[in-house]
PDB file of C-alpha atoms in Angstrom:
ATOM      1  CA  MET M  10     104.548 -34.567-301.816  1.00  0.00           C
ATOM      2  CA  GLU M  11     106.997 -32.011-300.603  1.00  0.00           C
ATOM      3  CA  THR M  12     104.200 -29.430-299.560  1.00  0.00           C
ATOM      4  CA  LYS M  13     102.567 -32.148-297.453  1.00  0.00           C
ATOM      5  CA  LYS M  14     105.354 -32.646-295.046  1.00  0.00           C
ATOM      6  CA  VAL M  15     104.233 -32.519-291.435  1.00  0.00           C
ATOM      7  CA  TRP M  16     106.031 -30.181-289.209  1.00  0.00           C
ATOM      8  CA  PHE M  17     105.906 -30.039-285.426  1.00  0.00           C
ATOM      9  CA  VAL M  18     107.060 -26.753-283.955  1.00  0.00           C
ATOM     10  CA  THR M  19     107.283 -25.820-280.342  1.00  0.00           C
ATOM     11  CA  GLY M  20     107.103 -22.202-278.964  1.00  0.00           C
ATOM     12  CA  ALA M  21     104.865 -21.214-281.826  1.00  0.00           C
ATOM     13  CA  SER M  22     102.991 -18.376-280.354  1.00  0.00           C
ATOM     14  CA  LYS M  23     105.625 -15.679-280.907  1.00  0.00           C
ATOM     15  CA  GLY M  24     108.969 -14.841-282.316  1.00  0.00           C
ATOM     16  CA  LEU M  25     110.607 -17.311-284.776  1.00  0.00           C
ATOM     17  CA  GLY M  26     108.144 -20.120-284.166  1.00  0.00           C
ATOM     18  CA  PHE M  27     105.201 -17.797-284.832  1.00  0.00           C
ATOM     19  CA  GLU M  28     106.776 -16.761-288.189  1.00  0.00           C
ATOM     20  CA  LEU M  29     107.801 -20.181-289.256  1.00  0.00           C
ATOM     21  CA  VAL M  30     104.174 -21.638-288.593  1.00  0.00           C
ATOM     22  CA  LYS M  31     102.751 -18.617-290.500  1.00  0.00           C
ATOM     23  CA  LYS M  32     105.073 -19.340-293.439  1.00  0.00           C
ATOM     24  CA  LEU M  33     104.586 -23.148-293.443  1.00  0.00           C
ATOM     25  CA  LEU M  34     100.770 -22.779-293.595  1.00  0.00           C
ATOM     26  CA  SER M  35     100.994 -20.152-296.363  1.00  0.00           C
ATOM     27  CA  GLU M  36     103.077 -22.748-298.355  1.00  0.00           C
ATOM     28  CA  GLY M  37     100.797 -25.591-297.925  1.00  0.00           C
ATOM     29  CA  PHE M  38     102.697 -27.739-295.232  1.00  0.00           C
ATOM     30  CA  GLN M  39     100.803 -29.540-292.456  1.00  0.00           C
ATOM     31  CA  VAL M  40     101.640 -28.201-289.067  1.00  0.00           C
ATOM     32  CA  ALA M  41     101.264 -29.023-285.466  1.00  0.00           C
ATOM     33  CA  ALA M  42     102.158 -26.043-283.224  1.00  0.00           C
ATOM     34  CA  THR M  43     102.607 -25.966-279.489  1.00  0.00           C
ATOM     35  CA  SER M  44     102.332 -23.183-276.996  1.00  0.00           C
ATOM     36  CA  ARG M  45     101.552 -23.087-273.179  1.00  0.00           C
ATOM     37  CA  THR M  46      98.065 -21.704-274.183  1.00  0.00           C
ATOM     38  CA  VAL M  47      96.351 -22.890-277.216  1.00  0.00           C
ATOM     39  CA  ASP M  48      94.138 -19.823-277.382  1.00  0.00           C
ATOM     40  CA  SER M  49      96.926 -17.797-278.527  1.00  0.00           C
ATOM     41  CA  LEU M  50      97.602 -20.345-281.518  1.00  0.00           C
ATOM     42  CA  ILE M  51      93.951 -20.522-282.464  1.00  0.00           C
ATOM     43  CA  SER M  52      93.657 -16.795-282.435  1.00  0.00           C
ATOM     44  CA  ALA M  53      96.710 -16.519-284.666  1.00  0.00           C
ATOM     45  CA  PHE M  54      96.185 -19.344-287.049  1.00  0.00           C
ATOM     46  CA  GLY M  55      92.698 -20.634-286.742  1.00  0.00           C
ATOM     47  CA  GLU M  56      90.964 -23.814-285.337  1.00  0.00           C
ATOM     48  CA  THR M  57      92.151 -27.426-285.908  1.00  0.00           C
ATOM     49  CA  SER M  58      91.875 -28.272-289.701  1.00  0.00           C
ATOM     50  CA  GLU M  59      93.300 -30.636-292.227  1.00  0.00           C
ATOM     51  CA  ASN M  60      96.624 -28.484-292.265  1.00  0.00           C
ATOM     52  CA  PHE M  61      96.721 -27.220-288.786  1.00  0.00           C
ATOM     53  CA  LEU M  62      96.720 -28.637-285.326  1.00  0.00           C
ATOM     54  CA  PRO M  63      97.158 -26.251-282.278  1.00  0.00           C
ATOM     55  CA  LEU M  64      98.239 -27.928-279.170  1.00  0.00           C
ATOM     56  CA  SER M  65      98.628 -26.697-275.593  1.00  0.00           C
ATOM     57  CA  VAL M  66     101.812 -28.305-274.246  1.00  0.00           C
ATOM     58  CA  ASN M  67     103.936 -27.944-271.121  1.00  0.00           C
ATOM     59  CA  ILE M  68     107.195 -28.636-272.681  1.00  0.00           C
ATOM     60  CA  THR M  69     108.814 -29.635-269.281  1.00  0.00           C
ATOM     61  CA  ASP M  70     106.209 -32.422-268.946  1.00  0.00           C
ATOM     62  CA  ASN M  71     107.530 -35.569-270.704  1.00  0.00           C
ATOM     63  CA  ASN M  72     104.052 -37.068-270.773  1.00  0.00           C
ATOM     64  CA  ASP M  73     102.357 -34.025-271.943  1.00  0.00           C
ATOM     65  CA  VAL M  74     105.003 -33.928-274.800  1.00  0.00           C
ATOM     66  CA  LYS M  75     104.546 -37.561-275.703  1.00  0.00           C
ATOM     67  CA  SER M  76     100.670 -36.958-275.820  1.00  0.00           C
ATOM     68  CA  ALA M  77     101.232 -34.031-278.160  1.00  0.00           C
ATOM     69  CA  ILE M  78     103.356 -35.996-280.700  1.00  0.00           C
ATOM     70  CA  ALA M  79     100.899 -38.903-280.483  1.00  0.00           C
ATOM     71  CA  LYS M  80      98.060 -36.547-281.414  1.00  0.00           C
ATOM     72  CA  THR M  81     100.125 -35.240-284.180  1.00  0.00           C
ATOM     73  CA  THR M  82     100.702 -38.431-285.802  1.00  0.00           C
ATOM     74  CA  ALA M  83      97.060 -39.599-285.161  1.00  0.00           C
ATOM     75  CA  HIS M  84      95.946 -36.268-286.948  1.00  0.00           C
ATOM     76  CA  PHE M  85      98.277 -36.109-289.823  1.00  0.00           C
ATOM     77  CA  GLY M  86      99.431 -39.741-290.146  1.00  0.00           C
ATOM     78  CA  GLN M  87     103.223 -39.021-289.818  1.00  0.00           C
ATOM     79  CA  ILE M  88     105.576 -36.419-288.619  1.00  0.00           C
ATOM     80  CA  ASN M  89     108.533 -35.251-290.774  1.00  0.00           C
ATOM     81  CA  VAL M  90     110.186 -32.203-289.388  1.00  0.00           C
ATOM     82  CA  VAL M  91     110.667 -31.343-285.805  1.00  0.00           C
ATOM     83  CA  VAL M  92     111.588 -27.709-284.549  1.00  0.00           C
ATOM     84  CA  ASN M  93     112.542 -27.321-281.026  1.00  0.00           C
ATOM     85  CA  ASN M  94     112.106 -23.529-280.724  1.00  0.00           C
ATOM     86  CA  ALA M  95     110.450 -23.225-277.209  1.00  0.00           C
ATOM     87  CA  GLY M  96     112.771 -21.544-274.774  1.00  0.00           C
ATOM     88  CA  TYR M  97     113.360 -18.236-272.998  1.00  0.00           C
ATOM     89  CA  GLY M  98     116.190 -15.956-272.081  1.00  0.00           C
ATOM     90  CA  GLN M  99     117.346 -15.584-268.658  1.00  0.00           C
ATOM     91  CA  ILE M 100     119.508 -12.711-267.616  1.00  0.00           C
ATOM     92  CA  GLY M 101     121.723 -12.879-264.411  1.00  0.00           C
ATOM     93  CA  THR M 102     125.364 -13.653-263.381  1.00  0.00           C
ATOM     94  CA  LEU M 103     126.013 -16.997-261.968  1.00  0.00           C
ATOM     95  CA  GLU M 104     126.324 -15.725-258.391  1.00  0.00           C
ATOM     96  CA  GLU M 105     123.084 -13.821-258.241  1.00  0.00           C
ATOM     97  CA  LEU M 106     120.745 -16.334-259.957  1.00  0.00           C
ATOM     98  CA  THR M 107     119.092 -18.628-257.587  1.00  0.00           C
ATOM     99  CA  ASP M 108     119.188 -22.353-257.972  1.00  0.00           C
ATOM    100  CA  GLU M 109     115.368 -22.263-258.849  1.00  0.00           C
ATOM    101  CA  GLU M 110     116.050 -19.718-261.649  1.00  0.00           C
ATOM    102  CA  ALA M 111     118.869 -21.642-263.067  1.00  0.00           C
ATOM    103  CA  ARG M 112     116.958 -24.790-262.992  1.00  0.00           C
ATOM    104  CA  GLU M 113     113.857 -23.478-264.499  1.00  0.00           C
ATOM    105  CA  ASN M 114     115.826 -22.147-267.520  1.00  0.00           C
ATOM    106  CA  TYR M 115     117.410 -25.701-267.862  1.00  0.00           C
ATOM    107  CA  ALA M 116     113.912 -27.271-267.488  1.00  0.00           C
ATOM    108  CA  VAL M 117     112.595 -25.455-270.531  1.00  0.00           C
ATOM    109  CA  ASN M 118     115.579 -24.875-272.900  1.00  0.00           C
ATOM    110  CA  VAL M 119     117.196 -28.247-272.224  1.00  0.00           C
ATOM    111  CA  PHE M 120     115.044 -30.882-270.777  1.00  0.00           C
ATOM    112  CA  GLY M 121     111.927 -29.616-272.804  1.00  0.00           C
ATOM    113  CA  THR M 122     113.922 -29.984-276.049  1.00  0.00           C
ATOM    114  CA  LEU M 123     115.070 -33.470-274.894  1.00  0.00           C
ATOM    115  CA  ASN M 124     111.449 -34.474-274.089  1.00  0.00           C
ATOM    116  CA  VAL M 125     110.466 -33.691-277.660  1.00  0.00           C
ATOM    117  CA  ILE M 126     113.455 -35.587-279.098  1.00  0.00           C
ATOM    118  CA  ARG M 127     112.850 -38.487-277.086  1.00  0.00           C
ATOM    119  CA  ASN M 128     109.239 -38.907-278.109  1.00  0.00           C
ATOM    120  CA  ALA M 129     109.647 -37.934-281.691  1.00  0.00           C
ATOM    121  CA  MET M 130     112.595 -40.125-282.480  1.00  0.00           C
ATOM    122  CA  PRO M 131     110.558 -43.418-282.505  1.00  0.00           C
ATOM    123  CA  TYR M 132     108.360 -42.166-285.337  1.00  0.00           C
ATOM    124  CA  LEU M 133     111.196 -40.788-287.291  1.00  0.00           C
ATOM    125  CA  ARG M 134     113.383 -43.794-286.739  1.00  0.00           C
ATOM    126  CA  GLU M 135     110.558 -46.259-287.871  1.00  0.00           C
ATOM    127  CA  GLN M 136     109.925 -44.313-291.092  1.00  0.00           C
ATOM    128  CA  LYS M 137     113.754 -43.844-291.587  1.00  0.00           C
ATOM    129  CA  SER M 138     113.514 -40.151-292.631  1.00  0.00           C
ATOM    130  CA  GLY M 139     112.991 -36.823-290.998  1.00  0.00           C
ATOM    131  CA  ASN M 140     114.616 -33.545-289.788  1.00  0.00           C
ATOM    132  CA  ILE M 141     115.102 -32.272-286.291  1.00  0.00           C
ATOM    133  CA  PHE M 142     116.192 -28.581-285.936  1.00  0.00           C
ATOM    134  CA  ASN M 143     117.306 -27.596-282.366  1.00  0.00           C
ATOM    135  CA  ILE M 144     117.268 -23.833-282.036  1.00  0.00           C
ATOM    136  CA  SER M 145     120.133 -22.706-279.982  1.00  0.00           C
ATOM    137  CA  SER M 146     121.559 -19.256-280.021  1.00  0.00           C
ATOM    138  CA  ILE M 147     124.704 -17.541-281.009  1.00  0.00           C
ATOM    139  CA  GLY M 148     125.095 -17.546-277.280  1.00  0.00           C
ATOM    140  CA  GLY M 149     125.168 -21.403-277.445  1.00  0.00           C
ATOM    141  CA  PHE M 150     128.472 -21.014-279.522  1.00  0.00           C
ATOM    142  CA  ALA M 151     130.095 -18.035-277.744  1.00  0.00           C
ATOM    143  CA  GLY M 152     129.320 -17.557-274.025  1.00  0.00           C
ATOM    144  CA  ASN M 153     131.372 -14.431-273.469  1.00  0.00           C
ATOM    145  CA  PHE M 154     128.156 -12.386-272.507  1.00  0.00           C
ATOM    146  CA  PRO M 155     128.312 -11.054-268.968  1.00  0.00           C
ATOM    147  CA  GLY M 156     124.997 -11.832-267.240  1.00  0.00           C
ATOM    148  CA  TRP M 157     123.919 -14.392-269.685  1.00  0.00           C
ATOM    149  CA  GLY M 158     126.081 -17.320-268.466  1.00  0.00           C
ATOM    150  CA  ILE M 159     122.989 -19.657-267.362  1.00  0.00           C
ATOM    151  CA  TYR M 160     121.084 -19.019-270.533  1.00  0.00           C
ATOM    152  CA  CYS M 161     124.288 -19.436-272.765  1.00  0.00           C
ATOM    153  CA  SER M 162     125.037 -22.753-270.904  1.00  0.00           C
ATOM    154  CA  THR M 163     121.550 -24.106-271.792  1.00  0.00           C
ATOM    155  CA  LYS M 164     122.074 -23.261-275.395  1.00  0.00           C
ATOM    156  CA  PHE M 165     125.630 -24.866-275.283  1.00  0.00           C
ATOM    157  CA  ALA M 166     123.827 -27.918-274.041  1.00  0.00           C
ATOM    158  CA  VAL M 167     121.444 -27.996-276.952  1.00  0.00           C
ATOM    159  CA  ALA M 168     124.529 -27.736-279.317  1.00  0.00           C
ATOM    160  CA  GLY M 169     126.439 -30.454-277.654  1.00  0.00           C
ATOM    161  CA  PHE M 170     123.492 -33.019-277.529  1.00  0.00           C
ATOM    162  CA  THR M 171     122.518 -32.253-281.259  1.00  0.00           C
ATOM    163  CA  GLU M 172     126.056 -33.111-282.280  1.00  0.00           C
ATOM    164  CA  ALA M 173     125.728 -36.525-280.604  1.00  0.00           C
ATOM    165  CA  LEU M 174     121.895 -36.830-282.082  1.00  0.00           C
ATOM    166  CA  ALA M 175     123.242 -36.248-285.547  1.00  0.00           C
ATOM    167  CA  GLU M 176     125.571 -39.346-285.167  1.00  0.00           C
ATOM    168  CA  GLU M 177     122.911 -41.432-283.419  1.00  0.00           C
ATOM    169  CA  ALA M 178     120.139 -40.625-285.971  1.00  0.00           C
ATOM    170  CA  LYS M 179     122.038 -40.733-289.274  1.00  0.00           C
ATOM    171  CA  ASP M 180     121.805 -44.625-289.517  1.00  0.00           C
ATOM    172  CA  PHE M 181     117.911 -44.207-289.604  1.00  0.00           C
ATOM    173  CA  GLY M 182     118.043 -41.365-292.298  1.00  0.00           C
ATOM    174  CA  VAL M 183     117.163 -38.771-289.709  1.00  0.00           C
ATOM    175  CA  HIS M 184     119.091 -35.498-289.942  1.00  0.00           C
ATOM    176  CA  ALA M 185     119.772 -33.191-286.816  1.00  0.00           C
ATOM    177  CA  THR M 186     120.861 -29.594-287.140  1.00  0.00           C
ATOM    178  CA  VAL M 187     121.653 -27.177-284.344  1.00  0.00           C
ATOM    179  CA  VAL M 188     120.669 -23.574-285.289  1.00  0.00           C
ATOM    180  CA  TYR M 189     122.543 -20.713-283.894  1.00  0.00           C
ATOM    181  CA  PRO M 190     120.464 -17.565-284.496  1.00  0.00           C
ATOM    182  CA  GLY M 191     121.928 -14.162-284.038  1.00  0.00           C
ATOM    183  CA  TYR M 192     119.941 -11.022-283.158  1.00  0.00           C
ATOM    184  CA  PHE M 193     116.526 -11.260-284.842  1.00  0.00           C
ATOM    185  CA  ARG M 194     113.865  -8.660-284.602  1.00  0.00           C
ATOM    186  CA  THR M 195     111.410 -10.729-282.443  1.00  0.00           C
ATOM    187  CA  ASP M 196     110.095  -9.982-278.870  1.00  0.00           C
ATOM    188  CA  PHE M 197     112.750 -12.332-277.391  1.00  0.00           C
ATOM    189  CA  LEU M 198     114.388  -9.386-275.710  1.00  0.00           C
ATOM    190  CA  ALA M 199     111.105  -7.773-274.594  1.00  0.00           C
ATOM    191  CA  LYS M 200     110.675  -7.031-270.932  1.00  0.00           C
ATOM    192  CA  ASP M 201     107.747  -9.359-270.615  1.00  0.00           C
ATOM    193  CA  SER M 202     109.688 -12.078-272.497  1.00  0.00           C
ATOM    194  CA  VAL M 203     113.107 -12.311-271.095  1.00  0.00           C
ATOM    195  CA  LYS M 204     113.577 -12.798-267.338  1.00  0.00           C
ATOM    196  CA  THR M 205     115.806 -10.876-265.152  1.00  0.00           C
ATOM    197  CA  PRO M 206     117.407 -11.891-261.832  1.00  0.00           C
ATOM    198  CA  ALA M 207     115.119 -11.536-258.801  1.00  0.00           C
ATOM    199  CA  ASN M 208     117.999 -10.535-256.545  1.00  0.00           C
ATOM    200  CA  PRO M 209     120.401  -8.402-258.805  1.00  0.00           C
ATOM    201  CA  ILE M 210     123.873  -7.648-257.401  1.00  0.00           C
ATOM    202  CA  GLN M 211     124.705  -4.029-258.530  1.00  0.00           C
ATOM    203  CA  ALA M 212     128.466  -4.770-258.110  1.00  0.00           C
ATOM    204  CA  TYR M 213     128.302  -6.587-261.368  1.00  0.00           C
ATOM    205  CA  GLU M 214     128.582  -3.416-263.348  1.00  0.00           C
ATOM    206  CA  ALA M 215     129.353  -5.280-266.710  1.00  0.00           C
ATOM    207  CA  ALA M 216     126.307  -7.586-266.326  1.00  0.00           C
ATOM    208  CA  ARG M 217     124.078  -4.523-265.522  1.00  0.00           C
ATOM    209  CA  SER M 218     125.439  -2.728-268.548  1.00  0.00           C
ATOM    210  CA  SER M 219     124.726  -5.812-270.780  1.00  0.00           C
ATOM    211  CA  GLU M 220     121.334  -6.170-269.397  1.00  0.00           C
ATOM    212  CA  GLN M 221     120.478  -2.533-270.157  1.00  0.00           C
ATOM    213  CA  ALA M 222     122.011  -2.809-273.780  1.00  0.00           C
ATOM    214  CA  HIS M 223     119.952  -5.880-274.520  1.00  0.00           C
ATOM    215  CA  LEU M 224     116.675  -4.675-273.159  1.00  0.00           C
ATOM    216  CA  ASP M 225     116.861  -0.963-274.121  1.00  0.00           C
ATOM    217  CA  GLU M 226     119.051  -0.650-277.094  1.00  0.00           C
ATOM    218  CA  ILE M 227     119.363  -3.910-279.076  1.00  0.00           C
ATOM    219  CA  ASN M 228     115.707  -4.719-278.621  1.00  0.00           C
ATOM    220  CA  GLY M 229     113.867  -3.472-281.507  1.00  0.00           C
ATOM    221  CA  ASN M 230     117.004  -2.869-283.508  1.00  0.00           C
ATOM    222  CA  GLN M 231     118.140  -6.329-284.396  1.00  0.00           C
ATOM    223  CA  PRO M 232     119.493  -6.566-287.871  1.00  0.00           C
ATOM    224  CA  ASN M 233     117.711  -9.865-288.963  1.00  0.00           C
ATOM    225  CA  ASP M 234     114.220 -10.719-290.166  1.00  0.00           C
ATOM    226  CA  PRO M 235     112.504 -13.739-288.698  1.00  0.00           C
ATOM    227  CA  VAL M 236     110.254 -14.101-291.818  1.00  0.00           C
ATOM    228  CA  LYS M 237     113.457 -14.706-293.875  1.00  0.00           C
ATOM    229  CA  ALA M 238     114.743 -17.075-291.063  1.00  0.00           C
ATOM    230  CA  ALA M 239     111.524 -19.184-291.661  1.00  0.00           C
ATOM    231  CA  ASP M 240     112.348 -19.225-295.256  1.00  0.00           C
ATOM    232  CA  VAL M 241     115.991 -20.546-294.485  1.00  0.00           C
ATOM    233  CA  LEU M 242     114.664 -23.316-292.332  1.00  0.00           C
ATOM    234  CA  ILE M 243     112.251 -24.489-294.927  1.00  0.00           C
ATOM    235  CA  GLN M 244     115.037 -24.647-297.435  1.00  0.00           C
ATOM    236  CA  LEU M 245     117.171 -26.593-295.029  1.00  0.00           C
ATOM    237  CA  SER M 246     114.390 -29.197-294.613  1.00  0.00           C
ATOM    238  CA  LYS M 247     114.720 -29.816-298.316  1.00  0.00           C
ATOM    239  CA  GLU M 248     118.397 -30.472-298.393  1.00  0.00           C
ATOM    240  CA  GLU M 249     119.501 -33.928-298.922  1.00  0.00           C
ATOM    241  CA  ASN M 250     122.410 -33.416-296.638  1.00  0.00           C
ATOM    242  CA  PRO M 251     121.651 -30.494-294.232  1.00  0.00           C
ATOM    243  CA  PRO M 252     124.472 -29.185-291.933  1.00  0.00           C
ATOM    244  CA  VAL M 253     124.834 -30.230-288.396  1.00  0.00           C
ATOM    245  CA  HIS M 254     125.779 -26.786-287.419  1.00  0.00           C
ATOM    246  CA  PHE M 255     124.126 -23.671-288.994  1.00  0.00           C
ATOM    247  CA  LEU M 256     124.920 -20.052-288.050  1.00  0.00           C
ATOM    248  CA  LEU M 257     121.725 -18.159-288.909  1.00  0.00           C
ATOM    249  CA  GLY M 258     121.741 -14.463-289.526  1.00  0.00           C
ATOM    250  CA  ILE M 259     124.201 -11.567-290.328  1.00  0.00           C
ATOM    251  CA  GLY M 260     126.741 -10.986-287.735  1.00  0.00           C
ATOM    252  CA  THR M 261     126.983 -14.638-286.626  1.00  0.00           C
ATOM    253  CA  MET M 262     130.277 -15.189-288.601  1.00  0.00           C
ATOM    254  CA  GLU M 263     131.918 -12.686-286.520  1.00  0.00           C
ATOM    255  CA  PHE M 264     131.268 -14.586-283.512  1.00  0.00           C
ATOM    256  CA  LEU M 265     132.659 -17.696-285.095  1.00  0.00           C
ATOM    257  CA  THR M 266     135.888 -16.104-286.140  1.00  0.00           C
ATOM    258  CA  ASN M 267     136.362 -14.413-282.759  1.00  0.00           C
ATOM    259  CA  LYS M 268     135.894 -17.791-280.856  1.00  0.00           C
ATOM    260  CA  VAL M 269     138.143 -19.871-283.207  1.00  0.00           C
ATOM    261  CA  ASP M 270     140.842 -17.123-282.758  1.00  0.00           C
ATOM    262  CA  ALA M 271     140.493 -17.133-278.961  1.00  0.00           C
ATOM    263  CA  ILE M 272     140.716 -20.859-278.634  1.00  0.00           C
ATOM    264  CA  THR M 273     143.593 -21.264-281.170  1.00  0.00           C
ATOM    265  CA  GLY M 274     145.351 -18.322-279.539  1.00  0.00           C
ATOM    266  CA  ASP M 275     145.070 -19.958-275.998  1.00  0.00           C
ATOM    267  CA  ALA M 276     145.967 -23.453-277.211  1.00  0.00           C
ATOM    268  CA  ARG M 277     149.107 -22.232-278.983  1.00  0.00           C
ATOM    269  CA  LYS M 278     150.198 -19.933-276.078  1.00  0.00           C
ATOM    270  CA  TRP M 279     149.955 -22.789-273.524  1.00  0.00           C
ATOM    271  CA  GLU M 280     150.864 -25.698-275.917  1.00  0.00           C
ATOM    272  CA  VAL M 281     154.060 -26.556-274.139  1.00  0.00           C
ATOM    273  CA  LEU M 282     152.414 -26.695-270.740  1.00  0.00           C
ATOM    274  CA  ALA M 283     149.358 -28.644-271.994  1.00  0.00           C
ATOM    275  CA  ASN M 284     151.653 -31.266-273.617  1.00  0.00           C
ATOM    276  CA  SER M 285     153.798 -31.534-270.350  1.00  0.00           C
ATOM    277  CA  THR M 286     151.676 -34.384-269.216  1.00  0.00           C
ATOM    278  CA  ALA M 287     152.991 -37.090-271.669  1.00  0.00           C
ATOM    279  CA  ILE M 288     154.107 -40.237-270.114  1.00  0.00           C
TER     280      ILE M 288
END
């Protein structure tokens, strides 16, 4: 039955993940939800039940992720839809962020997602069906945000390997979709959620301005509703042929148009030089 699909959602204690789990449970789906602290999940959604499995997971630990997915299949008997939502924003220019800050963002946003894919695919491949939704960002499509380069690059990576995954998994009846959310009214930009550089360089005026705008002006005024985003993901999971790329939220099409125009403009302007390499 459609309402008995088993969902595995990471980063479920807040934001889009929280709203998705809430909506799924209200509609009768079975859900395994992960967070760094299981207490936050139990407080929000209740104890383990026939329809709900709260799991404390360190997304950067492959063995921990493997165990969580095994517990999910043991509890529900299967896994049908995987939502890689866990991640965080890291502000800072490429110069000012330390190696440790950059690697930590990659560990969660990129390698954490890969850990889930690596351990979920054997189950999906064996049953020859399933959906994987990798939550990127509009910053994973357009990276021209000063002070967001590392974060955007992690989300570009998510988009890139989702394209490959879609090709690798389709022969097994498994669909992979990269989701590019725009600005949603969650706590993603709250000062206790997004990370700022430990050693900011004030000379980067554009980056400081962008940081201030996101934390103090955009935060709380985002134009998109995460509850409606949850509805969209559920609808996509029911589609026979879901898209590989999905721009989510109002305002995202503008980013698409601007980037396509910019790339096309550069390509045409420099076409002669680019083609001068012919043998």
